[in-house]
Short mmCIF file of C-alpha atoms and ligand atoms in Angstrom, two decimals:
data_model
loop_
_atom_site.label_atom_id
_atom_site.label_comp_id
_atom_site.label_asym_id
_atom_site.label_seq_id
_atom_site.Cartn_x
_atom_site.Cartn_y
_atom_site.Cartn_z
CA MET A 124 41.51 -15.01 -36.76
CA ASP A 125 41.71 -18.33 -34.87
CA PHE A 126 38.47 -19.26 -33.18
CA ALA A 127 39.69 -22.69 -32.15
CA LEU A 128 39.97 -23.75 -28.48
CA ASN A 129 43.14 -25.18 -27.23
CA GLU A 130 43.30 -28.46 -25.65
CA GLU A 131 43.05 -27.31 -22.00
CA GLN A 132 40.06 -24.99 -22.87
CA ARG A 133 38.31 -27.94 -24.58
CA HIS A 134 38.98 -30.19 -21.67
CA TRP A 135 37.42 -27.76 -19.19
CA GLN A 136 34.32 -27.18 -21.46
CA MET A 137 33.74 -31.01 -21.85
CA LYS A 138 34.15 -31.60 -18.22
CA ALA A 139 31.60 -28.86 -17.29
CA ARG A 140 29.16 -30.19 -20.02
CA LYS A 141 29.21 -33.60 -18.71
CA PHE A 142 28.78 -32.41 -15.09
CA ALA A 143 25.85 -30.18 -16.15
CA GLU A 144 24.19 -32.89 -18.01
CA GLU A 145 24.70 -35.76 -15.53
CA GLU A 146 24.55 -33.88 -12.21
CA ILE A 147 23.15 -30.41 -12.45
CA ARG A 148 20.15 -30.80 -14.82
CA PRO A 149 18.57 -33.68 -13.11
CA ILE A 150 18.21 -31.69 -9.81
CA SER A 151 17.64 -28.14 -11.27
CA LEU A 152 13.80 -28.19 -11.61
CA ALA A 153 13.23 -29.95 -8.34
CA ARG A 154 15.39 -27.52 -6.38
CA ASP A 155 13.87 -24.55 -8.03
CA ALA A 156 10.34 -25.80 -6.93
CA ILE A 157 11.26 -25.96 -3.21
CA GLU A 158 9.05 -23.21 -1.43
CA ASP A 159 11.53 -22.37 1.51
CA PRO A 160 14.43 -20.38 -0.13
CA SER A 161 16.92 -21.61 2.58
CA GLU A 162 15.97 -25.16 1.53
CA THR A 163 16.74 -24.90 -2.25
CA PHE A 164 20.40 -25.24 -1.76
CA THR A 165 22.30 -28.46 -1.32
CA TRP A 166 25.94 -28.99 -0.54
CA ASP A 167 26.07 -32.23 -2.48
CA ILE A 168 26.34 -30.58 -5.85
CA ILE A 169 28.82 -28.10 -4.76
CA LYS A 170 31.00 -30.73 -3.18
CA LYS A 171 30.89 -32.92 -6.32
CA GLY A 172 31.67 -29.65 -8.47
CA SER A 173 34.38 -28.72 -6.28
CA LYS A 174 36.25 -32.06 -6.54
CA LEU A 175 36.17 -31.43 -10.31
CA GLY A 176 37.76 -28.08 -9.89
CA PHE A 177 34.89 -25.75 -10.47
CA ARG A 178 35.01 -23.92 -7.19
CA THR A 179 38.91 -23.26 -7.37
CA MET A 180 39.60 -22.94 -11.01
CA ALA A 181 40.49 -19.18 -10.85
CA VAL A 182 43.15 -19.64 -8.36
CA PRO A 183 46.69 -19.66 -9.82
CA LYS A 184 48.49 -22.92 -9.73
CA GLU A 185 51.18 -21.65 -7.37
CA TYR A 186 48.53 -21.44 -4.69
CA GLY A 187 46.93 -24.79 -5.36
CA GLY A 188 44.33 -23.81 -7.83
CA HIS A 189 43.94 -24.63 -11.48
CA GLY A 190 45.07 -21.27 -12.94
CA THR A 191 42.59 -21.29 -15.70
CA ASP A 192 42.40 -18.65 -18.32
CA TYR A 193 39.34 -16.44 -18.84
CA VAL A 194 38.26 -18.34 -22.03
CA SER A 195 38.13 -21.51 -20.04
CA GLN A 196 36.16 -19.77 -17.24
CA ALA A 197 33.69 -18.40 -19.65
CA LEU A 198 33.20 -21.73 -21.26
CA VAL A 199 32.63 -23.44 -17.86
CA MET A 200 30.15 -20.84 -16.69
CA ALA A 201 28.19 -21.12 -19.84
CA GLU A 202 28.19 -25.04 -19.70
CA LEU A 203 27.23 -25.19 -16.04
CA ALA A 204 24.45 -22.43 -16.61
CA ARG A 205 22.99 -24.77 -19.22
CA GLY A 206 22.30 -27.18 -16.42
CA ASP A 207 21.21 -24.37 -13.93
CA SER A 208 22.21 -20.79 -14.08
CA ALA A 209 22.05 -20.27 -10.29
CA ILE A 210 24.24 -23.36 -9.59
CA SER A 211 26.74 -21.98 -12.16
CA LYS A 212 26.75 -18.72 -10.29
CA THR A 213 27.39 -20.21 -6.85
CA PHE A 214 30.63 -21.64 -8.27
CA SER A 215 31.71 -18.55 -10.23
CA GLN A 216 30.98 -16.34 -7.18
CA CYS A 217 33.94 -17.95 -5.68
CA TRP A 218 36.28 -17.18 -8.64
CA LYS A 219 36.43 -13.35 -8.44
CA TRP A 220 37.13 -13.37 -4.73
CA SER A 221 39.60 -16.26 -4.63
CA HIS A 222 41.27 -14.75 -7.54
CA LEU A 223 41.31 -11.41 -5.60
CA ILE A 224 42.93 -12.91 -2.62
CA ALA A 225 45.70 -14.28 -4.76
CA ALA A 226 46.02 -10.93 -6.67
CA VAL A 227 46.04 -8.46 -3.83
CA CYS A 228 46.29 -9.94 -0.31
CA SER A 229 49.32 -10.04 1.77
CA ASP A 230 51.26 -13.32 2.07
CA GLU A 231 50.07 -13.81 5.56
CA GLN A 232 46.38 -13.33 4.42
CA LYS A 233 46.92 -15.71 1.52
CA ASP A 234 48.15 -18.35 3.88
CA ARG A 235 45.21 -17.83 6.18
CA PHE A 236 42.46 -17.69 3.56
CA LEU A 237 43.65 -19.35 0.32
CA LYS A 238 44.83 -22.60 1.90
CA PRO A 239 41.52 -23.54 3.61
CA PHE A 240 39.59 -22.27 0.52
CA ILE A 241 41.61 -24.74 -1.59
CA GLU A 242 41.34 -27.59 0.83
CA ASP A 243 37.64 -27.43 1.83
CA ASP A 244 34.90 -28.23 -0.74
CA THR A 245 32.44 -26.41 1.21
CA TYR A 246 34.45 -23.15 1.48
CA VAL A 247 32.40 -20.71 -0.51
CA LEU A 248 33.02 -16.97 -0.71
CA GLY A 249 30.76 -13.90 -0.82
CA LYS A 250 30.98 -10.12 -1.09
CA GLY A 251 28.85 -7.58 0.82
CA GLY A 252 28.22 -4.16 -0.74
CA THR A 253 24.64 -3.52 -0.75
CA GLU A 254 22.72 -2.21 2.20
CA PRO A 255 19.06 -1.49 2.59
CA THR A 256 19.64 2.27 1.68
CA ALA A 257 22.72 1.79 -0.47
CA GLY A 258 22.63 -0.17 -3.67
CA SER A 259 23.18 1.81 -6.77
CA ASP A 260 25.26 4.29 -4.75
CA ASN A 261 27.89 1.63 -4.17
CA ARG A 262 28.21 0.96 -7.96
CA LEU A 263 28.31 4.73 -8.93
CA PRO A 264 29.59 6.35 -5.72
CA PRO A 265 28.65 10.02 -5.58
CA PRO A 266 31.88 11.90 -5.51
CA ASP A 267 31.57 14.12 -2.47
CA ASP A 268 28.52 13.36 -0.46
CA PRO A 269 29.16 11.58 3.01
CA LYS A 270 25.58 10.51 3.35
CA ALA A 271 25.71 8.49 0.09
CA GLY A 272 26.92 4.89 -0.16
CA HIS A 273 27.38 2.08 2.25
CA LYS A 274 27.11 2.64 6.04
CA LEU A 275 28.27 -0.56 7.68
CA ARG A 276 30.49 1.09 10.34
CA ALA A 277 33.90 0.06 11.64
CA GLU A 278 35.72 1.69 14.47
CA ARG A 279 39.15 0.70 15.41
CA HIS A 280 39.91 -0.53 18.97
CA GLY A 281 43.71 -1.67 19.18
CA ASP A 282 44.16 -4.55 16.89
CA GLU A 283 40.58 -5.11 16.27
CA TRP A 284 37.80 -3.28 14.45
CA ILE A 285 34.13 -3.24 15.78
CA LEU A 286 31.60 -3.43 13.11
CA ASN A 287 27.94 -2.36 13.27
CA GLY A 288 25.34 -2.40 10.60
CA GLU A 289 23.89 -4.62 7.91
CA LYS A 290 24.29 -5.80 4.35
CA THR A 291 21.50 -7.18 2.25
CA PHE A 292 20.83 -9.33 -1.01
CA ILE A 293 24.21 -10.79 -0.41
CA ALA A 294 24.97 -13.81 -2.58
CA ASN A 295 26.17 -16.94 -0.79
CA GLY A 296 25.07 -14.95 2.37
CA SER A 297 23.83 -17.98 4.29
CA ILE A 298 26.55 -20.50 3.16
CA ALA A 299 29.85 -18.63 2.60
CA LYS A 300 32.73 -19.14 5.06
CA LEU A 301 34.37 -15.82 4.15
CA PHE A 302 32.99 -12.57 2.91
CA PHE A 303 34.61 -9.49 1.50
CA LEU A 304 32.85 -6.39 2.93
CA ASP A 305 32.78 -2.81 1.91
CA VAL A 306 33.01 -1.02 5.30
CA ARG A 307 32.81 2.71 6.29
CA THR A 308 35.89 3.58 8.32
CA ASN A 309 35.25 7.26 8.13
CA PRO A 310 31.78 8.42 8.01
CA ASN A 311 32.50 12.15 7.57
CA VAL A 312 33.90 11.85 4.00
CA SER A 313 32.49 10.27 0.82
CA VAL A 314 32.73 6.57 0.35
CA LYS A 315 35.55 6.98 -2.00
CA GLU A 316 37.76 8.44 0.74
CA GLY A 317 36.30 6.89 3.82
CA SER A 318 35.69 3.12 3.04
CA THR A 319 37.89 0.03 3.55
CA LEU A 320 37.75 -3.45 2.23
CA PHE A 321 37.60 -6.19 5.00
CA MET A 322 37.70 -10.02 5.07
CA VAL A 323 35.17 -11.33 7.57
CA THR A 324 34.83 -15.06 8.45
CA ARG A 325 31.44 -16.58 9.28
CA ASP A 326 32.65 -17.45 12.84
CA THR A 327 33.43 -13.86 13.67
CA PRO A 328 31.83 -12.97 17.02
CA GLY A 329 28.82 -10.57 16.69
CA PHE A 330 28.26 -11.61 12.98
CA ARG A 331 25.24 -13.67 11.69
CA HIS A 332 23.16 -13.94 8.60
CA GLY A 333 19.40 -12.98 8.76
CA LYS A 334 16.80 -13.69 6.25
CA VAL A 335 17.33 -15.75 3.04
CA PHE A 336 15.40 -13.95 0.29
CA ASN A 337 12.61 -15.71 -1.53
CA LYS A 338 13.65 -14.86 -5.15
CA ARG A 339 11.53 -15.56 -8.28
CA GLY A 340 14.66 -16.64 -10.18
CA TRP A 341 17.97 -18.11 -9.36
CA ARG A 342 16.21 -19.95 -6.43
CA PHE A 343 19.26 -22.22 -5.69
CA TYR A 344 21.45 -19.08 -5.12
CA GLN A 345 21.35 -18.05 -1.45
CA ASN A 346 20.91 -14.26 -1.18
CA ALA A 347 20.78 -13.11 2.54
CA GLU A 348 21.13 -10.35 4.95
CA LEU A 349 24.36 -10.03 6.85
CA ILE A 350 24.14 -8.67 10.30
CA PHE A 351 26.86 -7.09 12.42
CA GLU A 352 26.33 -6.35 16.05
CA ASN A 353 29.61 -5.30 17.68
CA ALA A 354 31.36 -7.78 15.39
CA ARG A 355 34.99 -8.08 16.24
CA VAL A 356 37.32 -8.40 13.18
CA PRO A 357 41.08 -8.34 13.42
CA HIS A 358 42.98 -5.61 11.89
CA ALA A 359 44.90 -8.25 9.97
CA ASN A 360 41.89 -8.91 7.83
CA VAL A 361 41.92 -5.42 6.24
CA VAL A 362 42.61 -5.69 2.51
CA GLY A 363 44.93 -3.02 1.16
CA GLU A 364 44.81 0.39 2.87
CA VAL A 365 42.49 1.78 5.52
CA ASN A 366 40.32 4.28 3.83
CA GLY A 367 41.53 2.95 0.46
CA GLY A 368 38.00 3.89 -0.62
CA GLY A 369 37.48 4.14 -4.47
CA LYS A 370 40.96 2.71 -5.05
CA LYS A 371 40.36 -0.37 -2.89
CA PRO A 372 40.95 -3.79 -4.57
CA GLY A 373 37.88 -5.06 -6.37
CA ALA A 374 36.34 -1.61 -6.76
CA ALA A 375 34.72 -0.64 -10.07
CA GLY A 376 37.54 -0.09 -12.63
CA ASP A 377 40.03 -2.09 -10.76
CA THR A 378 41.35 -4.76 -13.06
CA SER A 379 43.03 -6.96 -10.58
CA GLY A 380 39.97 -9.19 -10.17
CA GLY A 381 36.41 -8.21 -9.27
CA ASP A 382 35.34 -6.08 -12.12
CA ILE A 383 36.15 -8.23 -15.13
CA PHE A 384 34.90 -11.36 -13.40
CA GLY A 385 31.64 -9.85 -12.53
CA ASP A 386 30.97 -8.51 -15.96
CA LEU A 387 32.14 -11.44 -17.66
CA GLU A 388 30.41 -14.08 -15.57
CA LEU A 389 26.99 -12.56 -16.09
CA ALA A 390 27.47 -12.52 -19.86
CA ALA A 391 28.84 -16.09 -19.88
CA ASN A 392 26.21 -17.33 -17.54
CA ALA A 393 23.40 -15.78 -19.86
CA LEU A 394 25.02 -17.49 -22.80
CA GLY A 395 24.33 -20.93 -21.07
CA VAL A 396 20.73 -19.89 -20.33
CA CYS A 397 20.22 -18.72 -24.01
CA GLU A 398 21.61 -22.08 -25.29
CA SER A 399 19.36 -24.00 -23.00
CA ALA A 400 16.38 -21.95 -24.26
CA CYS A 401 17.24 -22.57 -27.88
CA GLU A 402 17.61 -26.21 -27.39
CA LEU A 403 14.31 -26.55 -25.55
CA ALA A 404 12.45 -24.45 -28.01
CA MET A 405 13.94 -26.30 -31.05
CA GLN A 406 13.09 -29.53 -29.52
CA HIS A 407 9.53 -28.54 -28.68
CA ALA A 408 8.96 -26.89 -32.17
CA ARG A 409 10.17 -29.91 -34.06
CA THR A 410 7.96 -32.44 -32.07
CA HIS A 411 4.81 -30.56 -31.01
CA LYS A 412 2.08 -30.52 -33.61
CA GLN A 413 -0.61 -27.97 -34.36
CA GLY A 414 -3.10 -28.37 -37.22
CA GLY A 415 -1.47 -31.57 -38.08
CA ARG A 416 2.01 -30.05 -38.70
CA PRO A 417 4.97 -29.57 -36.38
CA LEU A 418 5.54 -26.06 -35.11
CA VAL A 419 8.59 -25.67 -37.10
CA GLU A 420 6.61 -25.62 -40.36
CA GLN A 421 4.83 -22.40 -39.06
CA GLN A 422 6.70 -19.41 -40.48
CA LEU A 423 6.25 -17.20 -37.36
CA VAL A 424 7.73 -19.99 -35.13
CA LEU A 425 10.61 -20.21 -37.50
CA LEU A 426 11.19 -16.41 -37.13
CA LYS A 427 11.22 -16.66 -33.36
CA LEU A 428 13.73 -19.43 -33.53
CA ASN A 429 15.79 -17.32 -35.87
CA ARG A 430 16.01 -14.40 -33.42
CA MET A 431 16.73 -16.74 -30.62
CA TYR A 432 19.75 -18.23 -32.30
CA MET A 433 20.94 -15.10 -33.74
CA LEU A 434 21.10 -13.47 -30.28
CA THR A 435 22.73 -16.45 -28.72
CA GLU A 436 25.46 -16.67 -31.30
CA ALA A 437 26.10 -12.90 -31.08
CA LEU A 438 26.43 -13.35 -27.29
CA ARG A 439 28.70 -16.30 -27.71
CA SER A 440 31.06 -14.34 -29.93
CA PHE A 441 31.01 -11.30 -27.63
CA VAL A 442 31.67 -13.37 -24.51
CA LEU A 443 34.58 -15.37 -26.01
CA ARG A 444 36.11 -12.26 -27.50
CA VAL A 445 36.07 -10.33 -24.22
CA ALA A 446 37.53 -13.38 -22.36
CA TRP A 447 40.25 -13.72 -24.98
CA GLU A 448 40.99 -9.94 -24.80
CA HIS A 449 41.48 -10.20 -21.03
CA ASP A 450 43.73 -13.25 -21.54
CA MET A 451 45.79 -11.10 -23.92
CA LYS A 452 45.74 -8.34 -21.17
CA ILE A 453 43.73 -6.05 -23.58
CA HIS A 454 41.63 -4.06 -21.13
CA SER A 455 38.65 -2.20 -22.45
CA ALA A 456 34.91 -1.57 -21.62
CA ASN A 457 33.98 -4.52 -23.85
CA ALA A 458 33.30 -6.81 -20.72
CA GLY A 459 30.86 -4.30 -19.52
CA LEU A 460 29.24 -3.94 -22.83
CA ALA A 461 28.95 -7.56 -23.19
CA MET A 462 27.41 -7.71 -19.76
CA ASN A 463 24.75 -4.96 -20.74
CA PHE A 464 24.10 -6.92 -23.98
CA SER A 465 23.54 -10.14 -22.16
CA GLU A 466 20.50 -8.66 -20.34
CA GLU A 467 18.84 -7.91 -23.72
CA ALA A 468 19.84 -11.32 -25.25
CA ILE A 469 18.82 -13.45 -22.29
CA GLN A 470 15.48 -11.75 -21.62
CA THR A 471 14.49 -11.70 -25.38
CA VAL A 472 15.60 -15.44 -26.05
CA THR A 473 13.98 -16.80 -22.94
CA GLU A 474 10.70 -14.97 -23.53
CA LEU A 475 10.54 -16.17 -27.22
CA GLY A 476 11.31 -19.65 -26.00
CA LEU A 477 8.34 -19.43 -23.64
CA GLU A 478 6.08 -18.19 -26.31
CA ILE A 479 6.97 -21.13 -28.57
CA PHE A 480 5.75 -23.40 -25.73
CA GLY A 481 2.46 -21.65 -25.60
CA ALA A 482 0.41 -22.36 -22.52
CA ALA A 483 2.44 -25.52 -21.83
CA GLY A 484 5.41 -23.33 -21.09
CA GLY A 485 3.93 -22.20 -17.79
CA VAL A 486 1.89 -25.32 -17.08
CA THR A 487 3.18 -28.61 -18.18
CA SER A 488 6.86 -27.73 -19.32
CA PRO A 489 8.16 -25.60 -16.45
CA GLU A 490 11.71 -25.55 -17.85
CA ALA A 491 10.94 -22.70 -20.35
CA GLU A 492 9.23 -20.64 -17.50
CA LYS A 493 12.10 -21.16 -15.11
CA LEU A 494 14.53 -19.79 -17.77
CA VAL A 495 12.42 -16.63 -17.97
CA ARG A 496 12.35 -16.18 -14.14
CA ASP A 497 16.10 -16.75 -13.93
CA SER A 498 16.57 -14.20 -16.81
CA LEU A 499 14.78 -11.42 -14.83
CA ILE A 500 17.81 -11.30 -12.39
CA TRP A 501 19.76 -9.69 -15.24
CA THR A 502 17.54 -6.62 -14.89
CA HIS A 503 19.15 -5.66 -11.66
CA LEU A 504 22.68 -7.25 -12.09
CA ALA A 505 23.56 -6.54 -15.78
CA GLY A 506 21.31 -4.02 -17.48
CA ASP A 507 19.76 -1.38 -15.38
CA ASN A 508 20.55 2.24 -15.76
CA VAL A 509 23.33 2.26 -13.28
CA GLN A 510 25.26 -0.74 -14.79
CA ARG A 511 24.82 1.02 -18.14
CA MET A 512 26.15 4.31 -16.92
CA ARG A 513 28.97 2.67 -15.15
CA VAL A 514 30.11 1.12 -18.44
CA SER A 515 29.56 4.33 -20.59
CA GLN A 516 31.57 6.33 -18.12
CA ARG A 517 34.41 3.91 -18.75
CA LEU A 518 33.86 4.45 -22.46
CA VAL A 519 34.20 8.20 -21.91
CA ARG A 520 37.41 7.71 -19.99
CA MET A 521 38.84 5.49 -22.60
CA ALA A 522 37.98 8.08 -25.49
CA GLU A 523 39.68 10.81 -23.41
CA ALA A 524 42.71 8.59 -22.93
CA ILE A 525 42.81 7.83 -26.61
CA GLU A 526 42.63 11.52 -27.40
CA ARG A 527 45.52 12.26 -24.85
CA LYS A 528 47.77 9.65 -26.45
CA ALA A 529 47.14 11.06 -29.89
CA ARG A 530 48.14 14.47 -28.75
CA GLU A 531 51.22 13.17 -27.17
CA THR A 532 52.38 11.21 -30.29
CA ILE A 533 51.13 13.87 -32.96
CA PRO A 534 52.12 17.32 -31.24
CA GLU A 535 50.63 19.13 -34.25
CA LEU A 536 47.21 18.27 -33.05
CA THR A 537 47.74 20.38 -30.00
CA ALA A 538 49.62 23.03 -31.89
CA ALA A 539 46.74 23.44 -34.34
CA GLU A 540 44.34 24.41 -31.50
C1 FAD B 2068 20.47 -12.11 -7.45
C2 FAD B 2068 21.11 -10.93 -6.77
C3 FAD B 2068 22.34 -11.13 -6.34
C4 FAD B 2068 23.00 -10.13 -5.66
N1 FAD B 2068 24.18 -10.31 -5.18
C5 FAD B 2068 24.75 -9.23 -4.38
C6 FAD B 2068 26.02 -9.47 -3.69
O1 FAD B 2068 26.69 -10.66 -3.67
N2 FAD B 2068 26.50 -8.47 -3.02
C7 FAD B 2068 26.01 -7.22 -3.10
O2 FAD B 2068 26.65 -6.38 -2.32
N3 FAD B 2068 24.83 -6.98 -3.60
C8 FAD B 2068 24.24 -7.97 -4.30
N4 FAD B 2068 23.00 -7.78 -4.94
C9 FAD B 2068 22.38 -6.49 -4.88
C10 FAD B 2068 22.65 -5.59 -6.09
O3 FAD B 2068 24.11 -5.19 -6.18
C11 FAD B 2068 21.76 -4.41 -5.91
O4 FAD B 2068 20.41 -4.79 -6.11
C12 FAD B 2068 22.03 -3.35 -7.07
O5 FAD B 2068 23.25 -2.69 -6.63
C13 FAD B 2068 20.92 -2.31 -7.21
O6 FAD B 2068 20.68 -1.80 -5.81
P1 FAD B 2068 19.19 -1.73 -5.31
O7 FAD B 2068 18.58 -3.01 -5.52
O8 FAD B 2068 19.21 -1.26 -3.93
O9 FAD B 2068 18.44 -0.64 -6.24
P2 FAD B 2068 18.39 0.93 -5.97
O10 FAD B 2068 19.79 1.39 -5.82
O11 FAD B 2068 17.35 1.27 -4.98
O12 FAD B 2068 17.80 1.42 -7.43
C14 FAD B 2068 16.50 1.18 -7.82
C15 FAD B 2068 16.29 1.71 -9.32
O13 FAD B 2068 16.72 3.13 -9.45
C16 FAD B 2068 17.77 3.32 -10.39
N5 FAD B 2068 18.80 4.18 -9.89
C17 FAD B 2068 19.31 4.34 -8.58
N6 FAD B 2068 20.19 5.33 -8.53
C18 FAD B 2068 20.35 5.78 -9.66
C19 FAD B 2068 21.22 6.83 -10.27
N7 FAD B 2068 22.08 7.44 -9.67
N8 FAD B 2068 21.09 6.98 -11.69
C20 FAD B 2068 20.18 6.33 -12.47
N9 FAD B 2068 19.35 5.33 -11.88
C21 FAD B 2068 19.49 5.11 -10.60
C22 FAD B 2068 18.37 1.83 -10.52
O14 FAD B 2068 18.95 1.64 -11.83
C23 FAD B 2068 17.22 0.89 -10.28
O15 FAD B 2068 16.46 0.91 -11.58
C24 FAD B 2068 22.39 -8.69 -5.59
C25 FAD B 2068 21.16 -8.53 -6.17
C26 FAD B 2068 20.49 -9.62 -6.72
C27 FAD B 2068 19.16 -9.43 -7.38
#
């Protein structure tokens, strides 16, 4: 097995490391400490990162992007997250949706949306699925209940659709120029049969963002409500088929874009946070003295460091393997499993890190405490029951497929029954 990075992967890794150290880290704590959640964000860091390619790296070269492979993307996410996990996510949130435009949109849509995305350093993307009464339902859509799942309604009037309803918790909600939206185009059937993916620009008449949420962690990241009051969206902004439902691009299980990015990005981002926690804890344990001796001479502290490094290295191996598998077009449930694992890793590692700081962690050394707050985001996004069920269902489907294949290639198996 060859674990070496190629020249291009190393180049992206080093560029991201330098940017994280010189530009992100110096602003991370100060941004996190701003009280008003809509003020924690700054365009300055996004513009600088965009000029280095961190916003557009997932777009294929033929459309003006950098066409990076998944290994490079995982390396960059982790490096940027070492500087600040939420700033890293603001960039990577653009990757899966810009990649999706390139993968599934019509040429006319690519022309209208990819061009400005590439050219404008402030063109950021978002995706709206969640609503006040539809969160988990959207991830594991109940098969045949019309009442379940998202309800943002669209009705067709000639060449336009009129949208009414709202989305909530939407990432980049107050800053994105373009959103992918899960919209109900037939409320009388299940979401699998009656929903459609739309692209909606910020300047759409009747659309505005509402409150920006005041989160404990990832404070730089702008999660907001999206409000639609007779919003008028051209039919030309429909992605794929009307009522494409469960088969719509970017839906769970679709390998053309959204799914792998979402899973891999959380795991890779967690890796950066874990690295940061290890680095901080090691530095503190080597330099802080108790009873006349540095903390690293205390066996219990060493055991904590051991667990932190062990989980971090296990996560690194998992993340890079998943990224490599997807570059090799080997699709499995591993990206989902890595995402689930990243929740356990990041929360254990950051909490052990905070323990090593003792009281200072929450008082005079806020870095360690910030990492714990950031890690709590993984509970909702990576490791709750629904995310684990979604991945487990995929494992079952794969086991069934393997069995079917075996029966096709070894007919005696079927004959013996
Ligand atoms: C930082 C952040 C960024 C986000 N960004 C976006 C975004 O960009 N776009 C977007 O659309 N959404 C976004 N979300 C929302 C996120 O997708 C939802 O929080 C998630 O889908 C869970 O929905 P919910 O919070 O409504 O919880 P609920 O669905 O109300 O679930 C509450 C609890 O019940 C459990 N539960 C619910 N149903 C089941 C079930 N059938 N079986 C077992 N357990 C169940 C869940 O596991 C959870 O523990 C974001 C959230 C956060 C925190």
